[in-house]
Short mmCIF file of C-alpha atoms in Angstrom, two decimals:
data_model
loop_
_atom_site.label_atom_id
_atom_site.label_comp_id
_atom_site.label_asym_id
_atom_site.label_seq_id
_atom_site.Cartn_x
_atom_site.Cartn_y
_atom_site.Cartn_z
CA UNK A 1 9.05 17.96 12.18
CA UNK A 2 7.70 14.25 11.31
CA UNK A 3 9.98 11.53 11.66
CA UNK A 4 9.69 9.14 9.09
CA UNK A 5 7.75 5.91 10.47
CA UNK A 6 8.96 2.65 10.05
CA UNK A 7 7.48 -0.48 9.23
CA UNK A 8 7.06 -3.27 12.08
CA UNK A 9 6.65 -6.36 10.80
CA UNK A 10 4.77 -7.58 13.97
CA UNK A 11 2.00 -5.28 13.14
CA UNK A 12 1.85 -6.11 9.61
CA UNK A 13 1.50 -10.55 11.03
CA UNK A 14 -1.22 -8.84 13.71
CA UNK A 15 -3.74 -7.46 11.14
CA UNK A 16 -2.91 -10.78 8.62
CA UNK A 17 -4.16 -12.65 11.42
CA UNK A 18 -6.96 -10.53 12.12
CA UNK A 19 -7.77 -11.33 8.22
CA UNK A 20 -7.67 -14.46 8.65
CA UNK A 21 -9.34 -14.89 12.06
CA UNK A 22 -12.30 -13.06 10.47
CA UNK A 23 -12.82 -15.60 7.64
CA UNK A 24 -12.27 -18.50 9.25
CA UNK A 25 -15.26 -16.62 11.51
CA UNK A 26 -17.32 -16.30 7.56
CA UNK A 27 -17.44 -12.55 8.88
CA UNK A 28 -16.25 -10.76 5.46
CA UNK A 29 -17.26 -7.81 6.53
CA UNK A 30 -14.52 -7.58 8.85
CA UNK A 31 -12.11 -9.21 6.46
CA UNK A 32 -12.58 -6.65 4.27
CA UNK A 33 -12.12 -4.12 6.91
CA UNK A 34 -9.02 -5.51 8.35
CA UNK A 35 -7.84 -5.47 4.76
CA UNK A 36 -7.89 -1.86 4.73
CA UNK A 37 -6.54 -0.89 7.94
CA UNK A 38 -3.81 -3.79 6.28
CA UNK A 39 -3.11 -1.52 3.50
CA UNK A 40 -3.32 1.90 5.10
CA UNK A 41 -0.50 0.64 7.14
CA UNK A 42 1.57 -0.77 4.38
CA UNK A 43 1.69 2.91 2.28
CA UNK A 44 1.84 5.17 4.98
CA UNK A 45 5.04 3.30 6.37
CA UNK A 46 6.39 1.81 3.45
CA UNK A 47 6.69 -1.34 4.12
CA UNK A 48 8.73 -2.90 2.18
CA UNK A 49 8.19 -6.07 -0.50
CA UNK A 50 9.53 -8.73 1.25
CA UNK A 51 7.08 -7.96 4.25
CA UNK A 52 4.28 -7.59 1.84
CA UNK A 53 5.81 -11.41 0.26
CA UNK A 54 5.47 -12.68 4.02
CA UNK A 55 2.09 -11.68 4.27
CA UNK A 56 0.75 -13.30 1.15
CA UNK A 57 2.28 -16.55 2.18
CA UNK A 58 0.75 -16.16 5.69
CA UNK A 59 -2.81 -15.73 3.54
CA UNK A 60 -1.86 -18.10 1.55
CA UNK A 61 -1.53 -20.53 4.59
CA UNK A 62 -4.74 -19.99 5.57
CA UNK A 63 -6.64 -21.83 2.55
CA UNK A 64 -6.79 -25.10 3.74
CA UNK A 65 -8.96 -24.61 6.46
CA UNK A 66 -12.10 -21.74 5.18
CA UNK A 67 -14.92 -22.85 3.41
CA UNK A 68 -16.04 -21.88 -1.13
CA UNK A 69 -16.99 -18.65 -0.31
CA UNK A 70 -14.33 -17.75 2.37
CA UNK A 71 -11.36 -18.85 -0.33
CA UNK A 72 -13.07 -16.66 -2.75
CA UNK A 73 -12.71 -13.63 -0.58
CA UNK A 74 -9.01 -14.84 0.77
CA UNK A 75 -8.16 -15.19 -3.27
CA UNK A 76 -9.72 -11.64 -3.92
CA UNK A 77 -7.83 -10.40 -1.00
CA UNK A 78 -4.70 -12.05 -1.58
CA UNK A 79 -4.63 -10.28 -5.10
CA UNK A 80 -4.76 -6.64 -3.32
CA UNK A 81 -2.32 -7.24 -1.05
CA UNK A 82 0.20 -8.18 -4.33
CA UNK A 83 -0.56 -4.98 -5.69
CA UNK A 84 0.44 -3.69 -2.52
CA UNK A 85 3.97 -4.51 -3.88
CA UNK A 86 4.00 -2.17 -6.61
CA UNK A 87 5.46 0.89 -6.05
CA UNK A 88 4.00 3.82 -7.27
CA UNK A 89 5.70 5.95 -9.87
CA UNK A 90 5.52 9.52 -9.65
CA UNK A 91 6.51 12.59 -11.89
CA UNK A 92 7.17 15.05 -9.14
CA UNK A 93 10.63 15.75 -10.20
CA UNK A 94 9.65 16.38 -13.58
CA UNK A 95 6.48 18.02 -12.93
CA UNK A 96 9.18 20.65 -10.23
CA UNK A 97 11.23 21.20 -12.76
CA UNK A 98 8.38 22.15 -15.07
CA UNK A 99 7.54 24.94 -12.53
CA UNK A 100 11.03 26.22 -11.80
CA UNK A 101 11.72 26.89 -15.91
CA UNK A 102 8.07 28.83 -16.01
CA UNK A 103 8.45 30.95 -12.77
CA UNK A 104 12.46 32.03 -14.28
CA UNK A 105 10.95 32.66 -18.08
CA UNK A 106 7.78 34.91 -16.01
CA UNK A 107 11.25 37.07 -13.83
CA UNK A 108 12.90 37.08 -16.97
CA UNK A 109 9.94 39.05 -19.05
CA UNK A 110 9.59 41.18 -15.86
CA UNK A 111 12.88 42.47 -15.71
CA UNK A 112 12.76 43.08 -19.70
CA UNK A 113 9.91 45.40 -19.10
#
């Protein structure tokens, strides 16, 4: 049985830095990359949005110091991470119930028969 992982800030400041680290090194590459592992950590724990806020100020923070093309990247990357925020909406409910009137209607015709 999986336990349901929570979301450590600490980890979440760790990879921002990483982000930044790597642009203030002009390595986008590696921006980009930390970006990811950024947001695979975000939805598989949930993090929730006042982490995700924290982050984008911590990005935000780092402007002042990067070069054009480095705060075009940061901006690009700072608009991800907001979507981040979003949750996702999902039908599963709907799309169970769905199922559940089928599969009786199906025994129902069956037992008729």
């Amino acid at each position: 049985m999986m336990s349901k992982m929570v979301c450590d800030e600490k980890i979440v400041i760790e990879i921002i830095g990483d982000i930044i680290s790597a642009l203030r090194d002009d390595d986008v590459m590696s921006a980009y990359k930390y970006y990811n592992v950024l947001e695979g950590y975000i939805k598989r724990n949930r993090c929730g949005t006042k982490i995700i806020e924290d982050a984008i100020k911590l990005l935000k923070s780092a402007d002042h110091g990067l070069g054009e093309s480095m705060r075009l990247v940061l901006k690009e990357i700072l608009e991800m991470v907001s979507k981040l925020k979003r949750a996702p909406k999902t039908k599963k409910k709907e799309t169970k119930q769905k199922s559940r009137r089928k599969s009786k209607s199906r025994t129902r015709v069956r037992r008729k028969s």
